[in-house]
């Protein structure tokens, strides 16, 4: 029999000890943090699944490239390597470096949008939405209906509702829609991929109306691999070829290199439009920096140039998608409700189904995330009523997996902790807010456990 175990395709050269806090200390630390995991110091976390952004382990090749970084203010060869690496995968004419994804978004929307415009997306990530709205435009989410049901299986649950898109363009007119965006994979919708067929159909609709299509490319390599695994006709193609095909349908992209760029910081904005590129570079100089560094050090540009290629390596993607699925399948098979099927970068627990006795007004997602911390020192993030207020349609807890950081036994530990919390779920209580900020309250809110269960 051939060996079937999928291994981490790397060995460990430099280790970072993790201690976490003793289980007896965790309750006190959580109380001191106002029951908000954002306010717990990271030294007191054992396994940190808060985000997959900027948390990747860099490879030996990336560290070697860091040493090659040329820190010249203008015309650095590090920028040339960065631009060439991006162009060979993404294929766009202009590459504009930024300090991270949201800076690319701000520049894109400032240049392309005005008050009263509408920007459709399968689902805007929260910074994308905020930057779009800051430019005066409406950020419109058009996911397929299946995306709204956590337990519903669909191979490409990140797809955009193309009939909805055509209808929005018909109703408001193309002049009001400066661009359409597709987020691959769809982070806010459960890390679910978008199919090539959907990308093609969205492009066709855009083309008919002369509207440019931009891709929020943060997790493009994971999306490309899902296409290889699930879409007819792609099984024999390399992830790199699939990525090239994806971007051949787009007019530009925004990217956070903190995800599939395998870097700890960085991002970029791409476009094929010469006039827009000029305006974007002018704005870049104002707040980010000269167009050959855009707020990044030369060494960051080098790390990204190498990281983008590593993210497309087939052995890496195979392990990456398998390890996320391992977590999802091992808790899913025990009855733990998750967003199905498992996504690329994260598993999302459905806290409303996990804790049906806690109403959304008492933050079931916060309650579940806090229990995972108390039980096993695991940090996750609530994506639900604390984050979105009454607009929340789901209460989810995201367990995002940093790239190349944790081994299978770490993930097995996470499975065990979740199952332990699942066993005693009926004793878990909800929370009430003690203090909250006016905007983005989830980052700083202070809470307290609710006195009674409202069964
Ligand atoms: N778009 C998507 C789909 C994202 O997931 C993120 C970041 C951004 C844009 C913004 O990029 O952080 O470099 O400015 N997502 C992180 C997360 C923060 O935890 O999912 P950024």
Coordinates of C-alpha atoms in Angstrom, one line a residue, residues 190-423:
X190 CA -16.2 31.1 5.8
X191 CA -13.0 31.0 3.7
X192 CA -14.9 29.5 0.9
X193 CA -13.5 29.4 -2.7
X194 CA -14.8 31.0 -5.9
X195 CA -14.9 28.8 -9.0
X196 CA -13.3 29.7 -12.3
X197 CA -16.7 29.5 -13.9
X198 CA -18.0 32.1 -11.6
X199 CA -15.0 34.4 -12.1
X200 CA -15.6 34.1 -15.9
X201 CA -19.3 34.8 -15.6
X202 CA -18.8 37.8 -13.4
X203 CA -16.2 39.1 -15.9
X204 CA -18.6 38.6 -18.8
X205 CA -21.3 40.6 -17.0
X206 CA -18.8 43.4 -16.2
X207 CA -17.5 43.4 -19.7
X208 CA -20.9 43.8 -21.2
X209 CA -21.4 47.0 -19.2
X210 CA -17.8 48.3 -19.4
X211 CA -17.2 47.8 -15.6
X212 CA -13.7 46.8 -14.5
X213 CA -13.3 43.7 -12.3
X214 CA -10.9 43.7 -9.4
X215 CA -9.9 40.8 -7.3
X216 CA -9.2 40.9 -3.5
X217 CA -6.4 38.4 -3.9
X218 CA -5.4 37.7 -0.2
X219 CA -5.8 34.0 -0.4
X220 CA -5.5 33.5 -4.2
X221 CA -3.2 30.4 -3.9
X222 CA -5.6 28.5 -1.6
X223 CA -8.5 29.4 -4.0
X224 CA -6.4 28.2 -7.0
X225 CA -5.9 24.9 -5.2
X226 CA -9.6 24.4 -4.5
X227 CA -10.3 25.0 -8.2
X228 CA -7.7 22.2 -9.0
X229 CA -9.4 19.9 -6.5
X230 CA -13.0 20.6 -7.2
X231 CA -13.6 22.1 -10.7
X232 CA -13.8 19.9 -13.7
X233 CA -10.9 20.4 -16.2
X234 CA -8.4 21.7 -13.6
X235 CA -7.1 18.5 -12.0
X236 CA -3.9 18.4 -14.1
X237 CA -3.1 22.1 -14.0
X238 CA -0.5 23.6 -11.7
X239 CA -1.8 26.0 -9.1
X240 CA 0.4 28.7 -10.8
X241 CA -1.3 28.2 -14.1
X242 CA -4.7 28.3 -12.4
X243 CA -3.8 31.6 -10.6
X244 CA -2.7 33.1 -13.9
X245 CA -6.0 32.2 -15.5
X246 CA -7.9 33.7 -12.6
X247 CA -6.1 37.0 -12.9
X248 CA -6.4 37.0 -16.7
X249 CA -10.1 37.7 -16.2
X250 CA -9.4 40.7 -14.0
X251 CA -8.4 44.3 -14.6
X252 CA -6.5 44.6 -11.3
X253 CA -6.3 43.4 -7.7
X254 CA -5.7 44.4 -4.1
X255 CA -3.5 42.1 -2.1
X256 CA -2.4 41.6 1.5
X257 CA 0.9 39.8 1.4
X258 CA 0.3 38.9 5.0
X259 CA -1.8 36.0 3.8
X260 CA -0.7 34.1 0.7
X261 CA 2.3 36.3 0.4
X262 CA 3.8 34.3 3.4
X263 CA 5.1 37.6 4.8
X264 CA 4.7 39.3 8.1
X265 CA 3.8 42.6 6.5
X266 CA 3.1 44.1 3.1
X267 CA 0.6 44.3 0.3
X268 CA 0.1 45.7 -3.2
X269 CA -2.3 47.1 -5.7
X270 CA -2.3 46.1 -9.4
X271 CA -4.0 47.6 -12.4
X272 CA -3.8 47.4 -16.2
X273 CA -5.1 51.0 -16.5
X274 CA -2.3 53.6 -17.1
X275 CA -4.2 56.6 -16.1
X276 CA -5.5 55.0 -12.8
X277 CA -2.0 53.8 -12.0
X278 CA -0.6 57.3 -12.3
X279 CA -3.3 58.7 -9.9
X280 CA -2.7 55.8 -7.6
X281 CA 1.0 56.4 -7.5
X282 CA 0.5 60.1 -6.8
X283 CA -1.7 59.2 -3.8
X284 CA 0.8 56.5 -2.7
X285 CA 3.6 59.1 -2.5
X286 CA 1.4 61.2 -0.2
X287 CA 0.9 58.6 2.5
X288 CA 2.8 55.4 1.8
X289 CA 6.0 56.3 0.1
X290 CA 7.8 56.3 -3.2
X291 CA 6.4 53.9 -5.8
X292 CA 9.4 51.6 -5.5
X293 CA 8.9 50.8 -1.8
X294 CA 5.3 52.0 -0.9
X295 CA 5.8 51.9 2.9
X296 CA 7.8 48.7 2.9
X297 CA 11.5 48.1 3.6
X298 CA 13.5 46.5 0.8
X299 CA 13.8 43.3 2.8
X300 CA 10.0 43.1 3.0
X301 CA 9.7 43.3 -0.8
X302 CA 12.2 40.5 -1.0
X303 CA 10.4 38.3 1.4
X304 CA 7.2 38.8 -0.5
X305 CA 8.8 38.0 -3.9
X306 CA 9.9 34.6 -2.6
X307 CA 6.8 34.0 -0.5
X308 CA 4.3 34.4 -3.3
X309 CA 6.0 31.6 -5.2
X310 CA 6.2 29.3 -2.2
X311 CA 2.4 29.8 -1.6
X312 CA 1.8 28.2 -5.0
X313 CA 3.9 25.1 -4.4
X314 CA 1.7 22.1 -4.8
X315 CA 3.1 20.1 -1.8
X316 CA 2.6 23.1 0.5
X317 CA -1.0 23.7 -0.7
X318 CA -1.8 20.0 -0.3
X319 CA -0.7 20.1 3.3
X320 CA -2.3 23.5 3.9
X321 CA -5.8 22.5 2.8
X322 CA -5.5 19.0 4.3
X323 CA -4.5 20.4 7.8
X324 CA -7.5 22.8 7.8
X325 CA -9.8 20.0 6.7
X326 CA -8.4 17.7 9.4
X327 CA -9.5 20.1 12.1
X328 CA -12.9 20.7 10.5
X329 CA -13.6 17.0 9.8
X330 CA -12.5 15.8 13.3
X331 CA -14.8 18.1 15.1
X332 CA -17.6 17.9 12.5
X333 CA -17.7 14.1 12.7
X334 CA -18.4 14.5 16.5
X335 CA -21.4 16.7 15.8
X336 CA -19.8 20.1 16.4
X337 CA -21.6 22.5 14.1
X338 CA -19.2 24.3 11.7
X339 CA -19.4 26.2 8.4
X340 CA -19.3 23.4 5.8
X341 CA -17.3 22.5 3.9
X342 CA -14.0 23.4 5.7
X343 CA -12.4 26.5 4.2
X344 CA -8.9 27.2 3.2
X345 CA -7.4 29.2 6.0
X346 CA -9.8 28.7 8.8
X347 CA -12.6 26.6 10.4
X348 CA -15.6 28.6 11.6
X349 CA -17.7 27.2 14.5
X350 CA -21.4 28.0 14.3
X351 CA -21.9 29.4 17.8
X352 CA -25.6 29.8 17.5
X353 CA -26.0 26.0 16.9
X354 CA -23.3 25.1 19.4
X355 CA -24.9 27.2 22.2
X356 CA -28.6 27.4 21.3
X357 CA -29.5 28.4 24.9
X358 CA -27.5 31.6 24.5
X359 CA -29.5 34.2 22.5
X360 CA -27.5 36.4 20.0
X361 CA -28.0 39.4 22.3
X362 CA -25.8 37.5 24.9
X363 CA -23.0 36.9 22.4
X364 CA -22.8 33.1 21.9
X365 CA -19.6 33.6 19.8
X366 CA -17.8 35.4 22.6
X367 CA -18.9 32.8 25.1
X368 CA -17.6 30.0 22.9
X369 CA -14.3 31.7 22.1
X370 CA -13.7 32.4 25.8
X371 CA -14.4 28.8 26.8
X372 CA -11.8 27.6 24.3
X373 CA -9.3 29.9 25.9
X374 CA -10.2 28.8 29.4
X375 CA -10.2 25.1 28.5
X376 CA -7.0 25.0 26.5
X377 CA -5.4 28.4 26.1
X378 CA -6.6 28.7 22.5
X379 CA -7.3 32.1 21.0
X380 CA -9.9 32.5 18.3
X381 CA -12.1 35.3 17.2
X382 CA -15.8 36.0 17.3
X383 CA -17.4 37.0 14.0
X384 CA -20.9 37.8 15.0
X385 CA -23.1 40.0 17.2
X386 CA -20.2 41.7 19.0
X387 CA -18.5 42.5 15.7
X388 CA -21.5 43.5 13.6
X389 CA -24.2 44.4 16.1
X390 CA -27.7 43.8 14.9
X391 CA -26.5 43.4 11.3
X392 CA -25.0 40.0 12.2
X393 CA -26.9 37.1 10.5
X394 CA -24.7 34.5 12.1
X395 CA -22.6 34.1 15.3
X396 CA -19.3 32.4 14.2
X397 CA -16.0 31.7 15.9
X398 CA -13.1 31.7 13.5
X399 CA -10.1 29.4 14.1
X400 CA -7.6 30.8 11.6
X401 CA -4.5 28.7 11.0
X402 CA -1.2 30.5 10.6
X403 CA 0.8 29.2 7.6
X404 CA 3.6 26.7 8.4
X405 CA 3.4 27.4 12.1
X406 CA 1.6 24.6 13.9
X407 CA 2.1 20.9 13.5
X408 CA -0.5 18.1 13.3
X409 CA -0.2 17.5 17.1
X410 CA -1.0 21.1 17.8
X411 CA -4.1 20.7 15.6
X412 CA -5.0 17.4 17.4
X413 CA -4.7 19.3 20.7
X414 CA -7.2 22.0 19.3
X415 CA -9.6 19.2 18.3
X416 CA -9.5 17.7 21.9
X417 CA -10.1 21.1 23.5
X418 CA -13.1 21.9 21.2
X419 CA -14.6 18.4 21.9
X420 CA -14.2 19.0 25.7
X421 CA -16.0 22.3 25.5
X422 CA -18.7 20.6 23.3
X423 CA -19.3 18.0 26.0

